[in-house]
PDB file of C-alpha atoms in Angstrom:
ATOM      1  CA  MET A   1     113.126  89.173  90.042  1.00  0.00           C
ATOM      2  CA  PRO A   2     114.646  88.680  93.684  1.00  0.00           C
ATOM      3  CA  ASN A   3     118.328  89.962  93.710  1.00  0.00           C
ATOM      4  CA  GLY A   4     121.221  89.352  95.646  1.00  0.00           C
ATOM      5  CA  ILE A   5     120.101  91.646  98.216  1.00  0.00           C
ATOM      6  CA  SER A   6     117.030  89.792  98.772  1.00  0.00           C
ATOM      7  CA  CYS A   7     118.648  86.336  98.496  1.00  0.00           C
ATOM      8  CA  ALA A   8     121.048  86.809 101.180  1.00  0.00           C
ATOM      9  CA  TYR A   9     118.509  88.682 103.611  1.00  0.00           C
ATOM     10  CA  PHE A  10     116.474  85.525 102.928  1.00  0.00           C
ATOM     11  CA  ALA A  11     119.511  83.087 102.898  1.00  0.00           C
ATOM     12  CA  ALA A  12     120.334  84.595 106.555  1.00  0.00           C
ATOM     13  CA  ARG A  13     116.729  84.791 107.744  1.00  0.00           C
ATOM     14  CA  ASN A  14     116.074  81.056 106.758  1.00  0.00           C
ATOM     15  CA  TYR A  15     119.307  79.904 108.269  1.00  0.00           C
ATOM     16  CA  ILE A  16     118.802  81.804 111.573  1.00  0.00           C
ATOM     17  CA  TYR A  17     115.248  80.395 112.069  1.00  0.00           C
ATOM     18  CA  GLY A  18     115.907  76.643 110.097  1.00  0.00           C
ATOM     19  CA  THR A  19     118.497  76.168 113.105  1.00  0.00           C
ATOM     20  CA  LYS A  20     116.560  77.677 115.694  1.00  0.00           C
ATOM     21  CA  GLU A  21     113.562  75.441 114.719  1.00  0.00           C
ATOM     22  CA  GLN A  22     115.256  72.294 113.114  1.00  0.00           C
ATOM     23  CA  ASN A  23     113.489  72.894 110.383  1.00  0.00           C
ATOM     24  CA  ILE A  24     115.466  71.086 107.748  1.00  0.00           C
ATOM     25  CA  PHE A  25     113.232  72.621 105.003  1.00  0.00           C
ATOM     26  CA  LYS A  26     114.389  76.384 106.342  1.00  0.00           C
ATOM     27  CA  GLU A  27     117.866  75.344 105.976  1.00  0.00           C
ATOM     28  CA  GLY A  28     117.453  74.099 102.514  1.00  0.00           C
ATOM     29  CA  ILE A  29     115.697  77.207 101.815  1.00  0.00           C
ATOM     30  CA  ALA A  30     119.007  78.886 103.434  1.00  0.00           C
ATOM     31  CA  GLY A  31     121.501  76.844 100.985  1.00  0.00           C
ATOM     32  CA  ALA A  32     119.564  77.527  97.785  1.00  0.00           C
ATOM     33  CA  GLN A  33     119.166  81.894  98.722  1.00  0.00           C
ATOM     34  CA  THR A  34     123.137  81.474  99.723  1.00  0.00           C
ATOM     35  CA  VAL A  35     123.847  80.077  96.010  1.00  0.00           C
ATOM     36  CA  ARG A  36     121.760  82.478  94.255  1.00  0.00           C
ATOM     37  CA  THR A  37     123.464  85.386  96.285  1.00  0.00           C
ATOM     38  CA  ILE A  38     126.691  83.780  95.336  1.00  0.00           C
ATOM     39  CA  ASP A  39     125.564  83.956  91.618  1.00  0.00           C
ATOM     40  CA  ALA A  40     124.612  87.449  92.000  1.00  0.00           C
ATOM     41  CA  VAL A  41     128.107  88.220  93.107  1.00  0.00           C
ATOM     42  CA  THR A  42     129.636  86.925  90.304  1.00  0.00           C
ATOM     43  CA  ASN A  43     127.547  88.510  87.825  1.00  0.00           C
ATOM     44  CA  THR A  44     128.779  91.724  89.252  1.00  0.00           C
ATOM     45  CA  LEU A  45     132.255  91.444  90.084  1.00  0.00           C
ATOM     46  CA  PRO A  46     134.387  90.715  86.942  1.00  0.00           C
ATOM     47  CA  VAL A  47     137.151  88.834  89.196  1.00  0.00           C
ATOM     48  CA  LEU A  48     134.956  86.043  89.318  1.00  0.00           C
ATOM     49  CA  SER A  49     133.973  85.731  85.801  1.00  0.00           C
ATOM     50  CA  SER A  50     135.512  81.910  85.842  1.00  0.00           C
ATOM     51  CA  VAL A  51     133.076  80.495  88.273  1.00  0.00           C
ATOM     52  CA  ARG A  52     130.222  82.413  86.936  1.00  0.00           C
ATOM     53  CA  THR A  53     128.791  79.632  84.766  1.00  0.00           C
ATOM     54  CA  PHE A  54     129.146  77.208  87.676  1.00  0.00           C
ATOM     55  CA  PHE A  55     126.848  79.424  90.094  1.00  0.00           C
ATOM     56  CA  GLY A  56     124.876  79.950  87.062  1.00  0.00           C
ATOM     57  CA  SER A  57     123.681  76.584  86.733  1.00  0.00           C
ATOM     58  CA  LEU A  58     123.778  76.183  90.518  1.00  0.00           C
ATOM     59  CA  ALA A  59     121.323  79.211  90.992  1.00  0.00           C
ATOM     60  CA  SER A  60     118.952  78.093  88.351  1.00  0.00           C
ATOM     61  CA  ILE A  61     118.383  74.822  90.029  1.00  0.00           C
ATOM     62  CA  ALA A  62     118.277  76.764  93.437  1.00  0.00           C
ATOM     63  CA  LYS A  63     115.544  79.088  91.979  1.00  0.00           C
ATOM     64  CA  LYS A  64     113.183  76.139  91.063  1.00  0.00           C
ATOM     65  CA  ILE A  65     113.364  74.408  94.432  1.00  0.00           C
ATOM     66  CA  VAL A  66     113.018  77.466  96.471  1.00  0.00           C
ATOM     67  CA  TYR A  67     109.162  77.472  96.413  1.00  0.00           C
ATOM     68  CA  PRO A  68     108.949  73.797  96.907  1.00  0.00           C
ATOM     69  CA  LEU A  69     111.409  73.805  99.670  1.00  0.00           C
ATOM     70  CA  ILE A  70     109.045  77.013 101.518  1.00  0.00           C
ATOM     71  CA  ILE A  71     105.802  74.781 100.944  1.00  0.00           C
ATOM     72  CA  GLY A  72     107.408  71.678 102.470  1.00  0.00           C
ATOM     73  CA  SER A  73     108.471  73.970 105.475  1.00  0.00           C
ATOM     74  CA  GLY A  74     104.708  74.881 105.803  1.00  0.00           C
ATOM     75  CA  ILE A  75     103.799  71.246 105.841  1.00  0.00           C
ATOM     76  CA  TYR A  76     106.611  70.305 108.150  1.00  0.00           C
ATOM     77  CA  ASN A  77     105.332  73.023 110.679  1.00  0.00           C
ATOM     78  CA  THR A  78     101.760  71.757 110.414  1.00  0.00           C
ATOM     79  CA  VAL A  79     102.809  67.997 111.087  1.00  0.00           C
ATOM     80  CA  LYS A  80     105.015  69.211 114.158  1.00  0.00           C
ATOM     81  CA  SER A  81     102.034  71.666 115.544  1.00  0.00           C
ATOM     82  CA  LYS A  82      99.730  70.763 118.348  1.00  0.00           C
ATOM     83  CA  ASP A  83      97.077  72.787 116.635  1.00  0.00           C
ATOM     84  CA  LYS A  84      97.324  71.382 112.893  1.00  0.00           C
ATOM     85  CA  VAL A  85      94.143  73.387 111.428  1.00  0.00           C
ATOM     86  CA  LYS A  86      95.108  76.491 112.293  1.00  0.00           C
ATOM     87  CA  THR A  87      98.788  76.098 111.567  1.00  0.00           C
ATOM     88  CA  GLY A  88      98.110  74.354 108.344  1.00  0.00           C
ATOM     89  CA  VAL A  89      95.345  77.190 107.234  1.00  0.00           C
ATOM     90  CA  SER A  90      97.798  79.733 108.169  1.00  0.00           C
ATOM     91  CA  GLN A  91     100.845  78.534 106.610  1.00  0.00           C
ATOM     92  CA  ALA A  92      98.838  77.685 103.122  1.00  0.00           C
ATOM     93  CA  SER A  93      97.442  81.534 103.607  1.00  0.00           C
ATOM     94  CA  GLY A  94     100.721  82.941 104.199  1.00  0.00           C
ATOM     95  CA  ILE A  95     102.650  81.181 101.586  1.00  0.00           C
ATOM     96  CA  GLY A  96     100.151  82.108  99.121  1.00  0.00           C
ATOM     97  CA  LEU A  97      99.720  85.687  99.729  1.00  0.00           C
ATOM     98  CA  MET A  98     103.411  85.746  99.999  1.00  0.00           C
ATOM     99  CA  TYR A  99     103.519  84.356  96.546  1.00  0.00           C
ATOM    100  CA  THR A 100     100.875  87.327  95.253  1.00  0.00           C
ATOM    101  CA  PHE A 101     102.625  89.850  97.142  1.00  0.00           C
ATOM    102  CA  GLU A 102     106.111  88.830  95.715  1.00  0.00           C
ATOM    103  CA  LYS A 103     104.289  88.955  92.078  1.00  0.00           C
ATOM    104  CA  ILE A 104     102.814  92.303  92.677  1.00  0.00           C
ATOM    105  CA  ALA A 105     106.230  93.936  93.831  1.00  0.00           C
ATOM    106  CA  GLU A 106     107.817  92.327  90.620  1.00  0.00           C
ATOM    107  CA  LYS A 107     105.563  94.115  88.510  1.00  0.00           C
ATOM    108  CA  LEU A 108     105.732  97.543  90.202  1.00  0.00           C
ATOM    109  CA  LEU A 109     109.743  97.096  90.742  1.00  0.00           C
ATOM    110  CA  ASN A 110     110.292  96.033  87.095  1.00  0.00           C
ATOM    111  CA  THR A 111     108.061  99.328  85.981  1.00  0.00           C
ATOM    112  CA  ALA A 112     109.896 101.535  88.198  1.00  0.00           C
ATOM    113  CA  GLU A 113     113.207 100.090  86.887  1.00  0.00           C
ATOM    114  CA  ASN A 114     112.219 100.526  83.409  1.00  0.00           C
ATOM    115  CA  ILE A 115     111.476 104.171  84.087  1.00  0.00           C
ATOM    116  CA  PHE A 116     114.900 104.909  85.762  1.00  0.00           C
ATOM    117  CA  LYS A 117     116.606 103.015  82.810  1.00  0.00           C
ATOM    118  CA  GLY A 118     115.771 105.920  80.464  1.00  0.00           C
ATOM    119  CA  LYS A 119     116.780 108.751  82.835  1.00  0.00           C
ATOM    120  CA  GLU A 120     120.215 110.258  82.281  1.00  0.00           C
ATOM    121  CA  PHE A 121     120.550 110.528  86.008  1.00  0.00           C
ATOM    122  CA  PHE A 122     120.458 106.676  86.342  1.00  0.00           C
ATOM    123  CA  GLN A 123     122.543 106.287  83.409  1.00  0.00           C
ATOM    124  CA  ASN A 124     125.425 108.435  84.704  1.00  0.00           C
ATOM    125  CA  HIS A 125     125.784 107.638  88.431  1.00  0.00           C
ATOM    126  CA  LYS A 126     126.867 104.496  89.484  1.00  0.00           C
ATOM    127  CA  SER A 127     125.857 105.495  93.026  1.00  0.00           C
ATOM    128  CA  ALA A 128     122.001 105.738  92.076  1.00  0.00           C
ATOM    129  CA  ARG A 129     121.763 102.272  90.196  1.00  0.00           C
ATOM    130  CA  ILE A 130     123.563 100.954  93.497  1.00  0.00           C
ATOM    131  CA  GLY A 131     120.765 102.810  95.503  1.00  0.00           C
ATOM    132  CA  TRP A 132     118.460 101.360  93.263  1.00  0.00           C
ATOM    133  CA  TYR A 133     119.577  97.505  93.698  1.00  0.00           C
ATOM    134  CA  ILE A 134     119.628  97.680  97.120  1.00  0.00           C
ATOM    135  CA  LEU A 135     116.132  99.316  97.466  1.00  0.00           C
ATOM    136  CA  LYS A 136     114.663  97.000  94.762  1.00  0.00           C
ATOM    137  CA  GLY A 137     116.064  93.775  96.857  1.00  0.00           C
ATOM    138  CA  ALA A 138     114.591  95.400 100.096  1.00  0.00           C
ATOM    139  CA  SER A 139     111.332  95.978  98.655  1.00  0.00           C
ATOM    140  CA  PHE A 140     111.106  92.464  97.263  1.00  0.00           C
ATOM    141  CA  ALA A 141     112.082  91.218 100.812  1.00  0.00           C
ATOM    142  CA  ALA A 142     109.828  93.303 102.333  1.00  0.00           C
ATOM    143  CA  SER A 143     106.789  92.564 100.070  1.00  0.00           C
ATOM    144  CA  SER A 144     107.062  88.883 100.233  1.00  0.00           C
ATOM    145  CA  LEU A 145     107.445  88.994 104.376  1.00  0.00           C
ATOM    146  CA  LEU A 146     104.399  91.212 104.544  1.00  0.00           C
ATOM    147  CA  GLY A 147     102.691  88.861 102.370  1.00  0.00           C
ATOM    148  CA  TYR A 148     103.221  85.999 104.742  1.00  0.00           C
ATOM    149  CA  GLU A 149     102.466  87.713 107.622  1.00  0.00           C
ATOM    150  CA  THR A 150      99.427  89.156 106.412  1.00  0.00           C
ATOM    151  CA  GLY A 151      98.094  85.902 105.383  1.00  0.00           C
ATOM    152  CA  ASN A 152      99.294  83.968 108.321  1.00  0.00           C
ATOM    153  CA  LYS A 153      97.772  86.460 110.446  1.00  0.00           C
ATOM    154  CA  ILE A 154      94.134  86.700 108.885  1.00  0.00           C
ATOM    155  CA  ALA A 155      93.899  82.714 108.231  1.00  0.00           C
ATOM    156  CA  GLY A 156      94.933  82.306 112.300  1.00  0.00           C
ATOM    157  CA  ASN A 157      91.922  84.866 112.992  1.00  0.00           C
ATOM    158  CA  ILE A 158      89.337  83.746 110.985  1.00  0.00           C
ATOM    159  CA  VAL A 159      90.042  80.292 112.310  1.00  0.00           C
ATOM    160  CA  ASN A 160      89.887  81.897 116.061  1.00  0.00           C
ATOM    161  CA  LYS A 161      86.612  83.632 114.797  1.00  0.00           C
ATOM    162  CA  ILE A 162      85.243  80.477 113.546  1.00  0.00           C
ATOM    163  CA  ARG A 163      86.240  78.229 116.561  1.00  0.00           C
ATOM    164  CA  GLU A 164      84.929  80.956 118.996  1.00  0.00           C
ATOM    165  CA  LYS A 165      81.637  81.249 116.991  1.00  0.00           C
ATOM    166  CA  ASN A 166      81.000  77.329 117.322  1.00  0.00           C
ATOM    167  CA  THR A 167      81.734  77.326 120.919  1.00  0.00           C
ATOM    168  CA  ASN A 168      79.272  80.385 121.870  1.00  0.00           C
ATOM    169  CA  SER A 169      76.179  79.144 119.352  1.00  0.00           C
ATOM    170  CA  PRO A 170      73.507  77.697 121.363  1.00  0.00           C
ATOM    171  CA  GLN A 171      73.272  74.155 122.017  1.00  0.00           C
ATOM    172  CA  VAL A 172      70.727  72.117 119.269  1.00  0.00           C
ATOM    173  CA  ASN A 173      68.217  69.920 121.145  1.00  0.00           C
ATOM    174  CA  ASP A 174      68.295  66.728 119.536  1.00  0.00           C
ATOM    175  CA  SER A 175      65.346  65.417 120.839  1.00  0.00           C
ATOM    176  CA  ASN A 176      62.125  64.397 118.513  1.00  0.00           C
ATOM    177  CA  ASN A 177      59.918  66.968 120.058  1.00  0.00           C
ATOM    178  CA  ASN A 178      62.213  69.643 118.436  1.00  0.00           C
ATOM    179  CA  ARG A 179      60.222  70.340 115.482  1.00  0.00           C
ATOM    180  CA  GLU A 180      62.192  73.538 114.453  1.00  0.00           C
ATOM    181  CA  ASN A 181      65.247  71.539 113.213  1.00  0.00           C
ATOM    182  CA  ASP A 182      62.960  68.832 111.947  1.00  0.00           C
ATOM    183  CA  ILE A 183      63.232  68.967 107.976  1.00  0.00           C
ATOM    184  CA  PHE A 184      59.683  68.140 108.160  1.00  0.00           C
ATOM    185  CA  ALA A 185      58.521  70.924 110.025  1.00  0.00           C
ATOM    186  CA  ASP A 186      56.803  73.113 107.615  1.00  0.00           C
ATOM    187  CA  ILE A 187      54.006  70.445 106.855  1.00  0.00           C
ATOM    188  CA  LYS A 188      50.971  70.566 108.980  1.00  0.00           C
ATOM    189  CA  LEU A 189      50.005  67.479 110.790  1.00  0.00           C
TER     190      LEU A 189
END
C-alpha cells in the first residue's frame, strides 16, 4: 500500500541513516525504495510509459526484498551493539510493531479511499485526488515510524525494568541452612 510519497520518504531516510551508520542494509532499503518511487512516477506520467514495464519489474523485486533488508538491518544493529540483548529485543519489537501498524494503516486508508472514490467531489477535482495521494503516503510513513518507535521504546523499557528488578532484588543465601529456598522445606523433620 505504500505509494510514491512514502517510498520516496523511506528512500531518503534510509539513505541518510544508512550512510551515516555505515549500514549496508539501510542503503539497500534506500535503493529498493528509490526503485519503487521511480515506478510510482512512471505510472503517473504518460511520458515515461516506455520505461514503465522495466521499473514495474524492478519494483516488484524491490517490494519483496524490503522486509528482509529491514530484518537484516535489525540483525546488523544488534551484532554491532554493545548491549546485544536490549538492542535485539528492541529491534525485533520495533520491526514487529512497525509491520502491524503498517497493516492497520493500510486497511484504514483503503477503506477511506473506497469511500472517497464514490464521492463526486473526489472524482471531479484533481487537486483532491493529489491531496489524498500525499495524505495517504504521509499517513502510511507516519504509521510505520510510529510502530517502529513505539515497539523499540517499549521493548527497551521492559529490558531496563527487568534488569533494574534483578539488580535490586535481595540476594539469595545459598547456604544449606536456608530452608526457605529448599524444595523440601514443607517436610517436617
